[in-house]
Coordinates of C-alpha atoms in Angstrom, one line a residue:
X1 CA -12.9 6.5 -12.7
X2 CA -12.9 2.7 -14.8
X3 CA -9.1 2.7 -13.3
X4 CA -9.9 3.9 -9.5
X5 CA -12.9 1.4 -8.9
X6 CA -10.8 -1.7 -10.7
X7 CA -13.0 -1.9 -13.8
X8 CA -10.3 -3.0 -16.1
X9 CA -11.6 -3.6 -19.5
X10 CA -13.4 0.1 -19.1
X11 CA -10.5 1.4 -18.1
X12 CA -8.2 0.3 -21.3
X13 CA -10.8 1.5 -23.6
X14 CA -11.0 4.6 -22.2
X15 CA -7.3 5.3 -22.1
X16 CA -7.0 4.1 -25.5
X17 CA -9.7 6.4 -26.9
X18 CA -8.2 9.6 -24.9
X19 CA -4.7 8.6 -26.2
X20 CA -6.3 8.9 -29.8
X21 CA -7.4 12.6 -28.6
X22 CA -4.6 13.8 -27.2
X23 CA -2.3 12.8 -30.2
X24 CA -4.5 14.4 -32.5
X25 CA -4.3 17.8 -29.9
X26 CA -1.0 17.6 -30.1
X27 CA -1.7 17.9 -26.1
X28 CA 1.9 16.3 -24.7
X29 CA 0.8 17.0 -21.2
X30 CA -2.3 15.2 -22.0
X31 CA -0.8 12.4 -23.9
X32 CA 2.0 11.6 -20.5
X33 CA -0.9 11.9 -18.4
X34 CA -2.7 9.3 -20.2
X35 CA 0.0 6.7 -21.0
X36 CA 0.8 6.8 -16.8
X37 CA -2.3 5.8 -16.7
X38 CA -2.1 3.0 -19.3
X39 CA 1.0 2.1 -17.4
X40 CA -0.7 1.9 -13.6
X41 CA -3.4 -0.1 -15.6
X42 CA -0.8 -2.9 -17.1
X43 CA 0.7 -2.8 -13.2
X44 CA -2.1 -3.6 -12.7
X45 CA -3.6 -6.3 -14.4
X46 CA -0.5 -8.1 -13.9
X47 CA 1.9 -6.8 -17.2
X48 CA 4.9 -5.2 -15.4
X49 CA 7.0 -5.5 -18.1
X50 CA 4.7 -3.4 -20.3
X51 CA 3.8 -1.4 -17.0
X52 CA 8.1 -0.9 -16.4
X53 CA 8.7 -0.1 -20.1
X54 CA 5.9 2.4 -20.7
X55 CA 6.9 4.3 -16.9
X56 CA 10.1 4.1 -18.9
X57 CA 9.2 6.3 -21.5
X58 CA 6.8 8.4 -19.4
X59 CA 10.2 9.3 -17.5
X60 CA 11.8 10.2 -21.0
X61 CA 9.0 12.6 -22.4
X62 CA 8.4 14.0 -19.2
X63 CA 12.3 15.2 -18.6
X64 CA 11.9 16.5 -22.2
X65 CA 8.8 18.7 -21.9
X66 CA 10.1 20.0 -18.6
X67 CA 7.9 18.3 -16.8
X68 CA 9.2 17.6 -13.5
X69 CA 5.5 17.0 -11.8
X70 CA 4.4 13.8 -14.3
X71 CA 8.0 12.7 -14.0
X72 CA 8.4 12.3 -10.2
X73 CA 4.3 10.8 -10.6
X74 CA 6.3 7.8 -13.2
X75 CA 9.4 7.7 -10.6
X76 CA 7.2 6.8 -8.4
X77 CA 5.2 4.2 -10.0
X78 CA 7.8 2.5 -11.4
X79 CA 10.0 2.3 -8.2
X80 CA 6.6 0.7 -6.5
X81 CA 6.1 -2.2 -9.6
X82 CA 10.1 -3.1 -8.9
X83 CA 9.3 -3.3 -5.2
X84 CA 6.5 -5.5 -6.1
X85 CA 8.9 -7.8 -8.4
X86 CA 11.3 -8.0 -5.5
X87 CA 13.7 -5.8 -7.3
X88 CA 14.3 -3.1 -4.2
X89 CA 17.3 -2.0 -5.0
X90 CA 16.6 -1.2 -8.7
X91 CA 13.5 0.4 -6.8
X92 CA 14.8 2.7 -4.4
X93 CA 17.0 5.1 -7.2
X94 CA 13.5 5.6 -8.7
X95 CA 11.9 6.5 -5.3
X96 CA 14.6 9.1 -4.5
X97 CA 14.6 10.6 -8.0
X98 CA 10.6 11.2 -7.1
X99 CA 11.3 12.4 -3.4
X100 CA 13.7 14.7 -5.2
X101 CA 11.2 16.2 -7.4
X102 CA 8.5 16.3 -5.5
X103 CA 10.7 18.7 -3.2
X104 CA 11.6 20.7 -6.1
X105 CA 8.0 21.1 -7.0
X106 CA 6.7 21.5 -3.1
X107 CA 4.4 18.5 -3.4
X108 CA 4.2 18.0 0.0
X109 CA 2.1 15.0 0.0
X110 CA 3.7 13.6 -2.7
X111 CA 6.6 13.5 -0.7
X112 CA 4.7 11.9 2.4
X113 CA 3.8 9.1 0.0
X114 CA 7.4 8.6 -1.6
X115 CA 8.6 8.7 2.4
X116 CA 6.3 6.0 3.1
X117 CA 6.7 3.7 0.5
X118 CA 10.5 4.0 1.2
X119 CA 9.6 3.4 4.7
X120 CA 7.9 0.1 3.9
X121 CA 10.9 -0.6 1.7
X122 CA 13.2 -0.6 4.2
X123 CA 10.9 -2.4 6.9
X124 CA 10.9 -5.2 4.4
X125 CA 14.7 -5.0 4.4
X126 CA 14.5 -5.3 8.2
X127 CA 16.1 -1.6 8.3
X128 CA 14.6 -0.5 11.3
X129 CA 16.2 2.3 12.4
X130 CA 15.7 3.7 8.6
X131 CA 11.9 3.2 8.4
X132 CA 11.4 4.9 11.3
X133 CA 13.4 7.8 10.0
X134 CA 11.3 7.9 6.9
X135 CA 8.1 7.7 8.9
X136 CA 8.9 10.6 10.9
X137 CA 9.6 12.5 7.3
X138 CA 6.4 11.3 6.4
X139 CA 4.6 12.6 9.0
X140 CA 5.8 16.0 9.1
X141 CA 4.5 16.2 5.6
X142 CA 1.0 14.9 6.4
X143 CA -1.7 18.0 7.0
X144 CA -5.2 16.5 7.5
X145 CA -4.5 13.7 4.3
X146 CA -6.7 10.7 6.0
X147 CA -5.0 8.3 3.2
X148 CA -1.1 9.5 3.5
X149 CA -2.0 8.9 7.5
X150 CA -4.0 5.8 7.0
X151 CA -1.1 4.2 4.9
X152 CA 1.7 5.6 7.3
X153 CA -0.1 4.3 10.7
X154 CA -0.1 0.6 8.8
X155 CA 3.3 1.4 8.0
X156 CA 3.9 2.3 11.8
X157 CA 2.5 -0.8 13.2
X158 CA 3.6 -3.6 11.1
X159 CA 6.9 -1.6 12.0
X160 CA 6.0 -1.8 15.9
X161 CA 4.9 -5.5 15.2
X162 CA 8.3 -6.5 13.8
X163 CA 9.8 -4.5 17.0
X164 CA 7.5 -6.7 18.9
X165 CA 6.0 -3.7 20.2
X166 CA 2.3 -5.3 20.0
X167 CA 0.5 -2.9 21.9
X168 CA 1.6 -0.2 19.8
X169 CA 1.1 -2.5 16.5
X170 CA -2.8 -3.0 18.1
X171 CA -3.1 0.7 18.8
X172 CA -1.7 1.7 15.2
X173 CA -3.2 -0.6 13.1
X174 CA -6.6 0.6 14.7
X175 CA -6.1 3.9 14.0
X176 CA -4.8 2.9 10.4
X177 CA -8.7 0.8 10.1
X178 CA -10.2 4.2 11.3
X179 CA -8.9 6.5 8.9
X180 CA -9.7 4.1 6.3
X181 CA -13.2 4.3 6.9
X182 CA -13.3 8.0 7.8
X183 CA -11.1 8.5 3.9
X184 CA -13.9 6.1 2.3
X185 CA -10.3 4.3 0.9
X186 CA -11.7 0.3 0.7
X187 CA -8.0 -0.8 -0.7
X188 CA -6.4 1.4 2.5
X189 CA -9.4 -0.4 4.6
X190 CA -8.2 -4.0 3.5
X191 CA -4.5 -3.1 3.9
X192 CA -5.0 -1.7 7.6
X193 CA -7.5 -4.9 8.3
X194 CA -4.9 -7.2 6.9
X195 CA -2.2 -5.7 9.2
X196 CA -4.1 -5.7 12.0
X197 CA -5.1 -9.5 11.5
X198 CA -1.5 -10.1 11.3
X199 CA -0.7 -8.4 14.7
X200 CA -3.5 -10.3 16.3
X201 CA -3.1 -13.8 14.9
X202 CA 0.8 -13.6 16.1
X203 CA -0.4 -13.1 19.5
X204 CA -2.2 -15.6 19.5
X205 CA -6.2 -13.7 19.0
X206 CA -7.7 -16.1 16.4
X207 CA -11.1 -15.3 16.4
X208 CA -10.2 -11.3 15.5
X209 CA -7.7 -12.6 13.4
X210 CA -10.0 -14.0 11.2
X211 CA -12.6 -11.3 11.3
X212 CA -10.0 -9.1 10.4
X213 CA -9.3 -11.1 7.4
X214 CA -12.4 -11.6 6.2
X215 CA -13.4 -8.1 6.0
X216 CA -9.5 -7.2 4.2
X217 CA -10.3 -10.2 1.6
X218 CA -14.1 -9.0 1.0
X219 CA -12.6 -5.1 0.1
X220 CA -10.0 -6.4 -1.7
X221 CA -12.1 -8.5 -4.2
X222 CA -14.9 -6.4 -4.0
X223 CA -11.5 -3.3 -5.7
X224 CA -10.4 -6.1 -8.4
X225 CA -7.6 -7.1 -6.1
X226 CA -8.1 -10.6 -6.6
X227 CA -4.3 -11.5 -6.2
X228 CA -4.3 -9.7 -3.0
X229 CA -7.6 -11.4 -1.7
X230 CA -6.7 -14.7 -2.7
X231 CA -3.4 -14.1 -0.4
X232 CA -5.5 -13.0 2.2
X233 CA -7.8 -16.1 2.2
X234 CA -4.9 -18.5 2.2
X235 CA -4.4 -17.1 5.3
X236 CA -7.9 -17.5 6.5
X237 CA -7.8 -21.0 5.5
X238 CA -4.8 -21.4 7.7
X239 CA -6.2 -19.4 10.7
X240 CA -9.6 -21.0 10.4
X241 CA -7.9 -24.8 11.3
X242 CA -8.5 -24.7 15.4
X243 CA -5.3 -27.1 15.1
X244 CA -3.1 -24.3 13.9
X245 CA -1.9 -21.9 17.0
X246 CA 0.6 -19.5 16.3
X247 CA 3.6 -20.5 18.7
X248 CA 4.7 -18.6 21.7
X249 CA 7.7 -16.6 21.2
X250 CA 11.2 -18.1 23.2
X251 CA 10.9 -17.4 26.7
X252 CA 6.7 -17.0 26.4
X253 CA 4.1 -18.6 28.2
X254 CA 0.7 -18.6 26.0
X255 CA -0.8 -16.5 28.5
X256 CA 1.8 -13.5 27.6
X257 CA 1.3 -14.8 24.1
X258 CA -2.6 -13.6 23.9
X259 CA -2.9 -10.2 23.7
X260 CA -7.0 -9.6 23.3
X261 CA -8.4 -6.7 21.0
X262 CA -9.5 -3.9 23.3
X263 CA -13.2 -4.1 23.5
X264 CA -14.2 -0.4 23.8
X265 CA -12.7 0.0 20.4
X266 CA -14.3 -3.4 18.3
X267 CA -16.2 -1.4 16.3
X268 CA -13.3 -0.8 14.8
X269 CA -13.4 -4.1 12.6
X270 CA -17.2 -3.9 11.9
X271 CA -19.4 -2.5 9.5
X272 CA -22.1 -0.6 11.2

């Protein structure tokens, strides 16, 4: 619970005391359980090379108790703290040794999430054509998960954004804001918020933009994300200056450039 609502300091003494248990239980299903844990806590907190080492030996202990479940959970992990370090292709072997266990074990939406985070792998790459394969993979394995489907429909419109698809990047990224709120996800919320900020401020819809923003940087800080919030804000800082207007696109007039948020739907953004 300390880890999942970002109190840190809770969470290491916790951990530390349960390791203490399950090494005197002689519990090794326990004991992996825990030190994942430990591991997704120094992730983090910022310590990914104690985060990388520990999903390191996670990955050992779990191969030798036959424990294909708790491995492809540290595969996982670890290929998302590469990806975070810029390190995608020491990432993606790690992802694919998850997707393949998570088949072997019919974790369906296990393997929704390692098809997503492969998916926005590859749309970092600018690998178009292969995010949207993974996407599709995605969805077939998502049945009534309002996070796997909240993470995939952010996915899906930064993806349409970067296609310049912006209607569809609007539409998306709505739908990613919606079931965010219906999931009670704040982290999903500020990721879907901050993608949709994105799509409008390149089009040009300041005032949105910023909204947007300010509502992704408040659930961010208000999970412990401070790194991601103080990202976000920088932006605000920059979309706040009424001297800074994002440029029209080659070929453009600003009036194609402005692409308003639908109104019927502004509720959307707002907290009722």
């Amino acid at each position: 619970m300390h880890l999942t609502l970002s109190n840190h300091n809770a969470a290491e003494d916790a951990l530390s005391r349960a390791l203490e248990l399950a090494i005197d239980d002689e519990s090794p299903v326990a004991k992996l359980t825990i030190n994942i844990n430990l591991a997704r806590l120094h992730r983090l907190t910022g310590r990914h090379g104690e985060a990388i080492a520990l999903f390191r030996s996670c990955i050992t202990h779990a191969q030798r108790n036959g424990d294909p479940v708790r491995e492809a959970k540290a595969e996982q992990y670890l290929g998302e703290t590469l990806a975070e370090l810029d390190q995608y292709e020491k990432a993606l072997p790690h992802y694919h040794r998850a997707l393949h266990l998570r088949a072997l074990t019919g974790d369906a939406s296990g393997q929704a999430a390692t098809y997503i985070t492969l998916a926005e792998l590859h749309l970092g790459q600018e690998e178009f054509a292969v995010a949207h394969r993974h996407c599709h993979l995605a969805q077939a394995q998502i049945a009534g998960d309002l996070t796997a489907g909240m993470r995939l429909r952010t996915v899906q419109a930064r993806l349409a954004a970067a296609e310049r698809n912006d209607r569809a990047a609007l539409r998306l990224s709505q739908e990613a804001v919606e079931l965010a709120e219906r999931a009670h996800n704040a982290t999903g919320q500020a990721r879907a918020l901050e993608a949709f900020a994105e799509i409008l401020y390149s089009r040009g819809n300041r005032e949105d933009a910023v909204d947007a923003w300010t509502r992704a940087a408040a659930f961010y800080r208000g999970r412990g994300r401070d790194a991601k919030a103080d990202r976000v804000e920088e932006r605000l800082a920059v979309a706040r200056d009424p001297h800074l207007i994002p440029q029209a696109r080659d070929g453009e007039s600003d009036e194609e450039n402005t692409v308003a948020m639908p109104a019927p739907r502004r509720s959307v953004i707002r907290h009722r």
